[in-house]
PDB file of C-alpha atoms and ligand atoms in Angstrom:
ATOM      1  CA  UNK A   1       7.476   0.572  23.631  1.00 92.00           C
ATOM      2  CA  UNK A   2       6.973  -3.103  24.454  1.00 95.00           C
ATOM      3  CA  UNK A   3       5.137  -4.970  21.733  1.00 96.00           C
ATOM      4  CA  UNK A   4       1.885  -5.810  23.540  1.00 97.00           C
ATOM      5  CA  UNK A   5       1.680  -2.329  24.179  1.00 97.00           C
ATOM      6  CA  UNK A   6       1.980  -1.396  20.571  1.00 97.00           C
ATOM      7  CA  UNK A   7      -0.492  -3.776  19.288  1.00 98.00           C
ATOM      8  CA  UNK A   8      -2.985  -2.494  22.068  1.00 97.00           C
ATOM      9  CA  UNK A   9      -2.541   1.226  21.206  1.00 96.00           C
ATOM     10  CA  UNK A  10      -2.664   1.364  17.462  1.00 98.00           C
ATOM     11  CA  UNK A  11      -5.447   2.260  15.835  1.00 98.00           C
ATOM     12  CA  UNK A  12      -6.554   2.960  12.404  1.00 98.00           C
ATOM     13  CA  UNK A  13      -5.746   7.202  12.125  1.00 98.00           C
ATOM     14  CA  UNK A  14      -8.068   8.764  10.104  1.00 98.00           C
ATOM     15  CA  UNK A  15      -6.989  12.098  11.049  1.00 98.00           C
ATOM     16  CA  UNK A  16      -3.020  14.045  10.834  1.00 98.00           C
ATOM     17  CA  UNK A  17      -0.727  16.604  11.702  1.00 97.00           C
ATOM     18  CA  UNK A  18       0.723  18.734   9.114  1.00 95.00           C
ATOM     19  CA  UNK A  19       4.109  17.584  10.707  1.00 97.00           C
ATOM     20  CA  UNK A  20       6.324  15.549   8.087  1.00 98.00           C
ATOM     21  CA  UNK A  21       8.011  12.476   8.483  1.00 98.00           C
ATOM     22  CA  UNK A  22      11.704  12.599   8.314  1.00 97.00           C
ATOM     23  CA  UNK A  23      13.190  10.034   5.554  1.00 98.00           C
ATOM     24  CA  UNK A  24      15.385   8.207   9.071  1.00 98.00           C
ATOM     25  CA  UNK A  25      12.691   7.532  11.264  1.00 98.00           C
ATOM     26  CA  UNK A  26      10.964   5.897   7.623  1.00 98.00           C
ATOM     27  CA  UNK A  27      14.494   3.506   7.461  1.00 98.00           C
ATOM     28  CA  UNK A  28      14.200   2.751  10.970  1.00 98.00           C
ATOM     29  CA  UNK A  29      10.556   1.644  10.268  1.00 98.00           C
ATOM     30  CA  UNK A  30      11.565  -0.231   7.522  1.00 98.00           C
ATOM     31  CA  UNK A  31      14.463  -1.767   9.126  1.00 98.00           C
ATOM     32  CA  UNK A  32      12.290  -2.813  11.772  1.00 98.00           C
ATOM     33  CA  UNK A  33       9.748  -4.787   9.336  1.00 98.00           C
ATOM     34  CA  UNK A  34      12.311  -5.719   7.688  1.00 98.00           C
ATOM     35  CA  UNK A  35      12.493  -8.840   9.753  1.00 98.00           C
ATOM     36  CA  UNK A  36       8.467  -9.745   8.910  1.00 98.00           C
ATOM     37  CA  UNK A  37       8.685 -13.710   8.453  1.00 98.00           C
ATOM     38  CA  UNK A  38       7.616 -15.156   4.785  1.00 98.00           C
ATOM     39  CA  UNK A  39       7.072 -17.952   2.765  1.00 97.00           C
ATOM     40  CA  UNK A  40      10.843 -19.475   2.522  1.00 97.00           C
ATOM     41  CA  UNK A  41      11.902 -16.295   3.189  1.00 98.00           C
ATOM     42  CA  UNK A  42      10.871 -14.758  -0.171  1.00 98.00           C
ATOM     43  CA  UNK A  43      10.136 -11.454   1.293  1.00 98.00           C
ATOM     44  CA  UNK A  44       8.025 -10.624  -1.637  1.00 98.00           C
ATOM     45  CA  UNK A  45       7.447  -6.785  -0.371  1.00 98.00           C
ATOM     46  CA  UNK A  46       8.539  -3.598  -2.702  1.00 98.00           C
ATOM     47  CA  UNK A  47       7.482  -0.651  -1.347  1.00 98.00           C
ATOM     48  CA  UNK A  48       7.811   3.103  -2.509  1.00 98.00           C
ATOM     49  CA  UNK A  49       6.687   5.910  -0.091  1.00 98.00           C
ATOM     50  CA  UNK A  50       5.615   8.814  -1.432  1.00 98.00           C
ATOM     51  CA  UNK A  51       6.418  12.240   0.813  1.00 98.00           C
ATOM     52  CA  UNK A  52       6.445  16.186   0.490  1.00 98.00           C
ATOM     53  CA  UNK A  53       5.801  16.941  -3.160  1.00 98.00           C
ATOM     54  CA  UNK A  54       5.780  13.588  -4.226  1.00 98.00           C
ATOM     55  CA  UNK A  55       2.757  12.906  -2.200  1.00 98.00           C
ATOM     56  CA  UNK A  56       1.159  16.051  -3.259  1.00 98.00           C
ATOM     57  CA  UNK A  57       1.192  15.195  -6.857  1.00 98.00           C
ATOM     58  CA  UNK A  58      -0.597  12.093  -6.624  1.00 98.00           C
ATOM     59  CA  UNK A  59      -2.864  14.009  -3.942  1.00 98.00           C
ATOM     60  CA  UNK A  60      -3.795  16.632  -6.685  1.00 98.00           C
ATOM     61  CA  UNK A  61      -4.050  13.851  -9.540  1.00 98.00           C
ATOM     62  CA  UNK A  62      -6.510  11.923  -7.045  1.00 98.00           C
ATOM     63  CA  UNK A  63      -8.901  15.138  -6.541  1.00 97.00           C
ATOM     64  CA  UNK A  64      -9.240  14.955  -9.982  1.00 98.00           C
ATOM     65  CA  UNK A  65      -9.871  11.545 -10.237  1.00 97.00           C
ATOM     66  CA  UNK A  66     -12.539  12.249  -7.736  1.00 96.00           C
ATOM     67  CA  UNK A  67     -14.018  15.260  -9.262  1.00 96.00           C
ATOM     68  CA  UNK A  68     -14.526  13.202 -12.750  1.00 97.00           C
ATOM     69  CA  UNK A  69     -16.094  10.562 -10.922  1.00 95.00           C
ATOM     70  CA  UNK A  70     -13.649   8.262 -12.105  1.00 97.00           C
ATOM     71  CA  UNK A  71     -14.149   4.619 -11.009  1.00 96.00           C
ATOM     72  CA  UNK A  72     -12.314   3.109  -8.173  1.00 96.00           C
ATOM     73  CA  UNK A  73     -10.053   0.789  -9.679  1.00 96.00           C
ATOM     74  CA  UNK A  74      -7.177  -1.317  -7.459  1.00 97.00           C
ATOM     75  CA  UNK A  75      -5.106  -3.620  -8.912  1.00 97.00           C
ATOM     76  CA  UNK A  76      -6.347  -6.250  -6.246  1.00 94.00           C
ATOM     77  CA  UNK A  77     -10.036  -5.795  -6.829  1.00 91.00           C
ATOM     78  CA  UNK A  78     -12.508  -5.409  -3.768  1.00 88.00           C
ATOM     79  CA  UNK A  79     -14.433  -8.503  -2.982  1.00 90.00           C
ATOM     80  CA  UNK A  80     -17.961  -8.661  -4.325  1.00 90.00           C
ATOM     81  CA  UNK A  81     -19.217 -10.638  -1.574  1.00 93.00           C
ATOM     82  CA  UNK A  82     -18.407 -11.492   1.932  1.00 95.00           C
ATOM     83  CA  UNK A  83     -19.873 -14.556   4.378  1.00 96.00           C
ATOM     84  CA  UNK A  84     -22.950 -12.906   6.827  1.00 96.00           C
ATOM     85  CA  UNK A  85     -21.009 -13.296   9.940  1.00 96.00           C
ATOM     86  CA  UNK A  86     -18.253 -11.449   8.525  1.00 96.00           C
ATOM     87  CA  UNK A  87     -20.590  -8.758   6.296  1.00 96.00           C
ATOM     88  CA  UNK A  88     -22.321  -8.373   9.818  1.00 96.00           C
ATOM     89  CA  UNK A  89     -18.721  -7.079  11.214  1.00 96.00           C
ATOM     90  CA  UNK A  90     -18.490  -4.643   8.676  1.00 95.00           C
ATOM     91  CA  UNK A  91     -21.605  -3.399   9.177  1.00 95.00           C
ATOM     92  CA  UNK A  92     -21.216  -3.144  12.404  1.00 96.00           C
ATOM     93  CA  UNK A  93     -18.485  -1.217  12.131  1.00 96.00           C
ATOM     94  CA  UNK A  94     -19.326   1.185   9.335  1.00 94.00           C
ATOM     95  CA  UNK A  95     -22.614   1.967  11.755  1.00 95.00           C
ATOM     96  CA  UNK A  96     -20.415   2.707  14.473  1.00 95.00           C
ATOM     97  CA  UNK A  97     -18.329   5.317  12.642  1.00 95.00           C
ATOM     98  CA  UNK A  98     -20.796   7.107  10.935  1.00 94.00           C
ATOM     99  CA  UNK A  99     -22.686   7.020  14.434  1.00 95.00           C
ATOM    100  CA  UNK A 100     -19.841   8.992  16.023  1.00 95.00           C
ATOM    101  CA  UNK A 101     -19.233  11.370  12.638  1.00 94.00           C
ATOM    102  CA  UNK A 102     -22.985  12.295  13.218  1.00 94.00           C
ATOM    103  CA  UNK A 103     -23.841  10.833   9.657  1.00 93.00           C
ATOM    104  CA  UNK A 104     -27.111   9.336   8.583  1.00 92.00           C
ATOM    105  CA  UNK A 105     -26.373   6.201   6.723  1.00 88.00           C
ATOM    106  CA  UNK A 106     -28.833   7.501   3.455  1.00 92.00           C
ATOM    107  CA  UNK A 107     -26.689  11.235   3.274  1.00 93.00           C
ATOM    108  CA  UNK A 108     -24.863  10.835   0.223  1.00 92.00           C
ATOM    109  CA  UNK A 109     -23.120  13.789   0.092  1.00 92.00           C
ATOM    110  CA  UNK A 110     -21.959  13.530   3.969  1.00 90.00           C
ATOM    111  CA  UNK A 111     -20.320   9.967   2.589  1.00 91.00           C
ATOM    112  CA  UNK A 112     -18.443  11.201  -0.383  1.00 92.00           C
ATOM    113  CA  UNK A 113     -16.818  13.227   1.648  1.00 93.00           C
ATOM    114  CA  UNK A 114     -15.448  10.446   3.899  1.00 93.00           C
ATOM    115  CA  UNK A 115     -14.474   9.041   0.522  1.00 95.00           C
ATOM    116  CA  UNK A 116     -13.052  12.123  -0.464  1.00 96.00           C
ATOM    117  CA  UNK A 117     -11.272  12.060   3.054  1.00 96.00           C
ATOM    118  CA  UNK A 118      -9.781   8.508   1.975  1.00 98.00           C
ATOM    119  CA  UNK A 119      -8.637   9.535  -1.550  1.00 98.00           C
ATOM    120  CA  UNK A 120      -6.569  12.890   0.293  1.00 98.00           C
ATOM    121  CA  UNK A 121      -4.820  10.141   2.488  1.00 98.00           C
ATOM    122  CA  UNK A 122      -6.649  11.428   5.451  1.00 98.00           C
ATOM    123  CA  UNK A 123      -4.029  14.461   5.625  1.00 98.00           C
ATOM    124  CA  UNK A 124      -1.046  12.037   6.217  1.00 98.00           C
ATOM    125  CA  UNK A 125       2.004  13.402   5.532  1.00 98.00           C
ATOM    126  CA  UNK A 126       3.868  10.273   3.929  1.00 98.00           C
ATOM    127  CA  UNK A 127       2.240   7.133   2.423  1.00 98.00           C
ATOM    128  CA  UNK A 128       3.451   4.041   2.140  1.00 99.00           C
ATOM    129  CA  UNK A 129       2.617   1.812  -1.087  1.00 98.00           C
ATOM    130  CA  UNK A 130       3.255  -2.139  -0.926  1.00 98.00           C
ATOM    131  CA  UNK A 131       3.750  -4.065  -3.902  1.00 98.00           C
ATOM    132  CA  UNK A 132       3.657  -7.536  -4.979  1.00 98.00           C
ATOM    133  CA  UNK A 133       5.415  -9.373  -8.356  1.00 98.00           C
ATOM    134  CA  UNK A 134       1.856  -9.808 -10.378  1.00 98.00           C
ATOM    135  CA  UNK A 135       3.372 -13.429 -10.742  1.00 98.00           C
ATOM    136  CA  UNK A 136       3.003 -13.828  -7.121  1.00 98.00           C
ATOM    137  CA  UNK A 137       0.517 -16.297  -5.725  1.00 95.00           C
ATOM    138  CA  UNK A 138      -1.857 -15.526  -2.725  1.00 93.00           C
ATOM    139  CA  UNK A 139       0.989 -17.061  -0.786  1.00 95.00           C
ATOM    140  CA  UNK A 140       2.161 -13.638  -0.860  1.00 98.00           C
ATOM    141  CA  UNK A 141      -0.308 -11.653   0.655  1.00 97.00           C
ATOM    142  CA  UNK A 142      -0.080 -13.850   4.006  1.00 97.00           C
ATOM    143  CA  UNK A 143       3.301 -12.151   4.092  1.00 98.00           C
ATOM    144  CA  UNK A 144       2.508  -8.865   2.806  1.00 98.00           C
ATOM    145  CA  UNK A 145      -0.313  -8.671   5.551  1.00 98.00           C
ATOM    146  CA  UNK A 146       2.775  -9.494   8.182  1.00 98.00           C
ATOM    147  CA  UNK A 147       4.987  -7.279   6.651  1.00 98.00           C
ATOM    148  CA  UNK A 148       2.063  -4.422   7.292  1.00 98.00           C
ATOM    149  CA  UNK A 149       1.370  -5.094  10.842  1.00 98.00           C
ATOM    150  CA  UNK A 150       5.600  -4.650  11.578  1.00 98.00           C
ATOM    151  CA  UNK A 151       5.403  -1.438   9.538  1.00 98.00           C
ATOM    152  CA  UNK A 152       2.491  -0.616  11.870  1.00 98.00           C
ATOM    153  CA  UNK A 153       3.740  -1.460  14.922  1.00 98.00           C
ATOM    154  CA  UNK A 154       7.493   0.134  14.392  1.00 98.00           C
ATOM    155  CA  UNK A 155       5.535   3.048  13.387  1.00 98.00           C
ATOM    156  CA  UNK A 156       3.758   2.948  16.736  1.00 98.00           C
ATOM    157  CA  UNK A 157       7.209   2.798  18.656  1.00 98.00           C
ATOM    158  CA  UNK A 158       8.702   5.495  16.552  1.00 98.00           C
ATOM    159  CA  UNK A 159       5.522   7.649  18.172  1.00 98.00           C
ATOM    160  CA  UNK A 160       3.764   7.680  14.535  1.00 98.00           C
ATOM    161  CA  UNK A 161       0.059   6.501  13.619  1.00 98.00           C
ATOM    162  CA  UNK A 162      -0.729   4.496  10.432  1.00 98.00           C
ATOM    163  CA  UNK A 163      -4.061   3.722   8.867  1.00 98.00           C
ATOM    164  CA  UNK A 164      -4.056   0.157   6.451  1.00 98.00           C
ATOM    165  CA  UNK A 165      -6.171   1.527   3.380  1.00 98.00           C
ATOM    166  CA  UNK A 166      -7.248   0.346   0.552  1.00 97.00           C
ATOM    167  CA  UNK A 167      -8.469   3.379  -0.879  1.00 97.00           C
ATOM    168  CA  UNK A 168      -5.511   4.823  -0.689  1.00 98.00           C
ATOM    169  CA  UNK A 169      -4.737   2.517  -4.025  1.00 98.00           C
ATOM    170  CA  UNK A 170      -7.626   3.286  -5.269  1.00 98.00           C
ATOM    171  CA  UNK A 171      -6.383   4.571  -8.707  1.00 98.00           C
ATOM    172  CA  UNK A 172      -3.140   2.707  -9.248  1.00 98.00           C
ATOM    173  CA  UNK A 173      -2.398   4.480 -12.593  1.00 98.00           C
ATOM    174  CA  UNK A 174      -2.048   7.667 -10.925  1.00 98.00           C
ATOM    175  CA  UNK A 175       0.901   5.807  -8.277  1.00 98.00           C
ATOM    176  CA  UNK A 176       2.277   4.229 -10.867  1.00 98.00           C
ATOM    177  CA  UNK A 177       3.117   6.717 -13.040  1.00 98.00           C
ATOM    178  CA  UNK A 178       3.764   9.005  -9.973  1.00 98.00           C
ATOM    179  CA  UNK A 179       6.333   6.475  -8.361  1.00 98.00           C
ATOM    180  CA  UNK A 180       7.657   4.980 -11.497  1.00 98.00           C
ATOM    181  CA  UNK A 181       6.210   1.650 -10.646  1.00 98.00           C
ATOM    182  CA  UNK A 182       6.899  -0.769 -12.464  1.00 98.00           C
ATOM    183  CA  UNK A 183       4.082  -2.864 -14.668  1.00 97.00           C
ATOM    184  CA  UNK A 184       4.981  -6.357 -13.281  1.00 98.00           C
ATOM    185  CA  UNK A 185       4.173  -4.853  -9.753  1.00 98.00           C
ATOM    186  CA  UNK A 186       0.841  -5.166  -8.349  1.00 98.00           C
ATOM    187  CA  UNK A 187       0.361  -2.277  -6.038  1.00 98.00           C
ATOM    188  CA  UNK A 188      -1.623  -4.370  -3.496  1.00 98.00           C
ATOM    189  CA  UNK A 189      -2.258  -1.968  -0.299  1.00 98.00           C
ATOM    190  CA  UNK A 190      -1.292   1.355   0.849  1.00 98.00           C
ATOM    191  CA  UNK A 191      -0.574   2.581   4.639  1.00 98.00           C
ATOM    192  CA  UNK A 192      -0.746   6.153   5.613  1.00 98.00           C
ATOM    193  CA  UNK A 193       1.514   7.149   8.104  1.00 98.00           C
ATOM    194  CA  UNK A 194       2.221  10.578  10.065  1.00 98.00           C
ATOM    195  CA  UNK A 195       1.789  12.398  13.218  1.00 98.00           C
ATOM    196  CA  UNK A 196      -1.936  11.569  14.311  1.00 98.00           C
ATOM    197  CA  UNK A 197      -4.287  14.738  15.081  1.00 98.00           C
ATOM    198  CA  UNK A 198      -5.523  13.305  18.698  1.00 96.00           C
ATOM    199  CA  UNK A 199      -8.434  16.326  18.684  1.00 97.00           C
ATOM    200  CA  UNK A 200     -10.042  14.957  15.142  1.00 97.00           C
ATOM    201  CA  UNK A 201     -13.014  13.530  16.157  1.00 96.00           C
ATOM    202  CA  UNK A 202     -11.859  11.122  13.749  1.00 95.00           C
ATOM    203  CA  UNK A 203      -9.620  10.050  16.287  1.00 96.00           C
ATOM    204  CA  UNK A 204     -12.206   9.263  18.834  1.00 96.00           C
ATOM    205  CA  UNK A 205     -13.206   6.084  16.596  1.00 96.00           C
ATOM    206  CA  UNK A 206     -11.996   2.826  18.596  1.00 96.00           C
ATOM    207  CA  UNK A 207     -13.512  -0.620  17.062  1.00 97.00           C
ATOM    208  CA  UNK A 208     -13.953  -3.239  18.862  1.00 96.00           C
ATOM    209  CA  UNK A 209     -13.017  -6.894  18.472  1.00 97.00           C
ATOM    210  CA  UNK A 210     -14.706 -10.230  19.250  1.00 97.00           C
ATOM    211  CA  UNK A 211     -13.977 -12.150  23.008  1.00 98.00           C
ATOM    212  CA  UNK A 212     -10.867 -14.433  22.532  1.00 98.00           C
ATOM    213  CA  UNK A 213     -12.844 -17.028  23.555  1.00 97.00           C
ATOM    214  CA  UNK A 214     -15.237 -17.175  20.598  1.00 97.00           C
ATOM    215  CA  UNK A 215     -12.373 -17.766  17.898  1.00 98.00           C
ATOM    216  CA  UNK A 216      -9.893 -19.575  20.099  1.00 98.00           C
ATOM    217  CA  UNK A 217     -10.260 -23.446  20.870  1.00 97.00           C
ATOM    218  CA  UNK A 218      -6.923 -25.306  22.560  1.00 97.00           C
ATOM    219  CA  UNK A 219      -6.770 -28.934  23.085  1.00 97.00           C
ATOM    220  CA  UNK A 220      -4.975 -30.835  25.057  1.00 97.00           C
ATOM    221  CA  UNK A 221      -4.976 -28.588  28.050  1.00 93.00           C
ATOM    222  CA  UNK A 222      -7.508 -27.773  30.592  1.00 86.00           C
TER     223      UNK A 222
HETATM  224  C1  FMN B 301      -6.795  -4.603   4.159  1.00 90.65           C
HETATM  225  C2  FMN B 301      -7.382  -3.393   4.855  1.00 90.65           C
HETATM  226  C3  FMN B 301      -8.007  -2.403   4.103  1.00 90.65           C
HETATM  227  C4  FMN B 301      -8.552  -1.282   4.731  1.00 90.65           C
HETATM  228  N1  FMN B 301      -9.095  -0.290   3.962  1.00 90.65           N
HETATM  229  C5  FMN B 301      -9.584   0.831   4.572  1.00 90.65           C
HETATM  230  C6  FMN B 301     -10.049   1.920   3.791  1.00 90.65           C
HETATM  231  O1  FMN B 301     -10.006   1.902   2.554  1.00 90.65           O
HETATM  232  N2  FMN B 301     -10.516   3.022   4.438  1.00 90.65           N
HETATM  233  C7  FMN B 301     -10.555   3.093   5.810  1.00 90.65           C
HETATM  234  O2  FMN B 301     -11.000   4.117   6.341  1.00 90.65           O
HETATM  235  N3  FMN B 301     -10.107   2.072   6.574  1.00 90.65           N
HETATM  236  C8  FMN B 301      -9.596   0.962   5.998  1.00 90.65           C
HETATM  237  N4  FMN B 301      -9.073  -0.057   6.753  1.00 90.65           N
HETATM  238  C9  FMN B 301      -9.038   0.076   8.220  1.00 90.65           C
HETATM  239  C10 FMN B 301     -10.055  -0.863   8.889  1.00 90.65           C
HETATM  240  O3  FMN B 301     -11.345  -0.332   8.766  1.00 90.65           O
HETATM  241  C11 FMN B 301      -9.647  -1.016  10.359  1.00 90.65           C
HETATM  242  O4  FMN B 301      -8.382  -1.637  10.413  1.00 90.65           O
HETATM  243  C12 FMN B 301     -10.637  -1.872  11.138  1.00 90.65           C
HETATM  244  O5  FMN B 301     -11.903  -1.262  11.181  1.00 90.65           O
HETATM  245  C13 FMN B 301     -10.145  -2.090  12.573  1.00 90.65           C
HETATM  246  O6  FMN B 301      -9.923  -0.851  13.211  1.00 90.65           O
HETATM  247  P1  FMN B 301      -8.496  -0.431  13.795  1.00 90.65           P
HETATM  248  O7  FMN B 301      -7.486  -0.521  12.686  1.00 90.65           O
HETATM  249  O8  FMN B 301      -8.677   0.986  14.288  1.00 90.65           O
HETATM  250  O9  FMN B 301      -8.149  -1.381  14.910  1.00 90.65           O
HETATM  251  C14 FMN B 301      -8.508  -1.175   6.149  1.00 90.65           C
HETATM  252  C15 FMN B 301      -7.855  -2.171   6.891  1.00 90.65           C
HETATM  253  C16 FMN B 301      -7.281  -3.246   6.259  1.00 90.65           C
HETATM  254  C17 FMN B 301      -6.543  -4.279   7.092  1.00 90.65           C
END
């Protein structure tokens, strides 16, 4: 798969097969990302995946999180507040899936389940967790960010779907102990990755993105 081809046809899967991942195809993936740019080449990335029963531990530990309403806690905290234009986006977008899931915006219960949804990994198979040295500056998250978008896009070539979410770090204690993580590590983002269930209606979510020409200015060239 060419690379403009893989950026154009991933999408964020909210929706998998019960198919597993075999531990090569997760080398080759990483092998692939493995050549992500960063700052001076510090390649700042540790990442633990979590598979089979692995995965199903933290699963079960995260239904219970759920179930005692414990609080959402990542180690890189959500932002409380966001600019309009780019609040606007997200509203946008949060409209648009709920539109297609047949949800009314005020139906609490319909929405903890999408939460719920988040917190089982969306059915995905493996999961990948990133981490970053708690020392780390921001710095690091420009290259984490790249690092993500190669996972994503070997992931596409390999014939695999991924989702980027942060929910899926939701409770870090659980991953930590889980993974044996250890305590200088920020674990910073998570990335779900399996076979994606095309029929989900999940899967019929595509977002949209702003013209090129509204973020892009070049000078010097007609
Ligand atoms: C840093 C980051 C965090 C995200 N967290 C979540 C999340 O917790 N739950 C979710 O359903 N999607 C999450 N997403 C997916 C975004 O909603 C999605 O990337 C965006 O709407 C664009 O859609 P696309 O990935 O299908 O192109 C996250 C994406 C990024 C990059």
């Amino acid at each position: 798969m060419d690379v403009i081809e893989a950026l154009k046809s991933r999408h964020s899967t909210r929706a998998y097969q019960p198919k597993a991942v075999d531990k090569e195809t997760i080398l080759k993936i990483m092998e692939g990302a493995n050549s992500t740019p960063s700052w001076a080449n510090t390649q700042p990335w540790e990442v633990f995946v979590a598979v089979g029963k692995t995965l199903d531990s933290i699963r079960s530990r995260y239904r219970e999180h759920f179930t005692n309403q414990v609080p959402l806690n990542p180690d890189i905290p959500r932002p409380q507040q966001w600019p309009e234009a780019h609040q606007e986006r997200t509203r946008e977008m949060g409209a648009a899936h709920l539109k297609l899931l047949g949800i009314d915006r005020d139906d609490q219960e319909a929405r903890a389940i999408m939460v719920e949804r988040n917190l089982n990994f969306f059915g995905a198979p493996a999961v990948i967790f990133l981490c970053l040295d708690k020392d780390l500056s921001q710095w690091s998250l420009y290259d984490l960010g790249s690092f993500s978008q190669s996972i994503m896009l070997a992931a596409q070539h390999y014939g695999l779907n991924t989702i980027p979410a942060i929910m899926l770090v939701a409770y870090p204690d659980v991953i930590r102990t889980e993974l044996k993580i250890p305590a200088h590590l920020n674990i910073a983002m998570g990335i779900a990755l399996g076979y994606g269930d095309s029929d989900h209606i999940e899967s019929k979510f595509i977002t949209t993105r702003r013209p090129v020409a509204e973020f892009v200015r070049i000078s010097g060239i007609e």
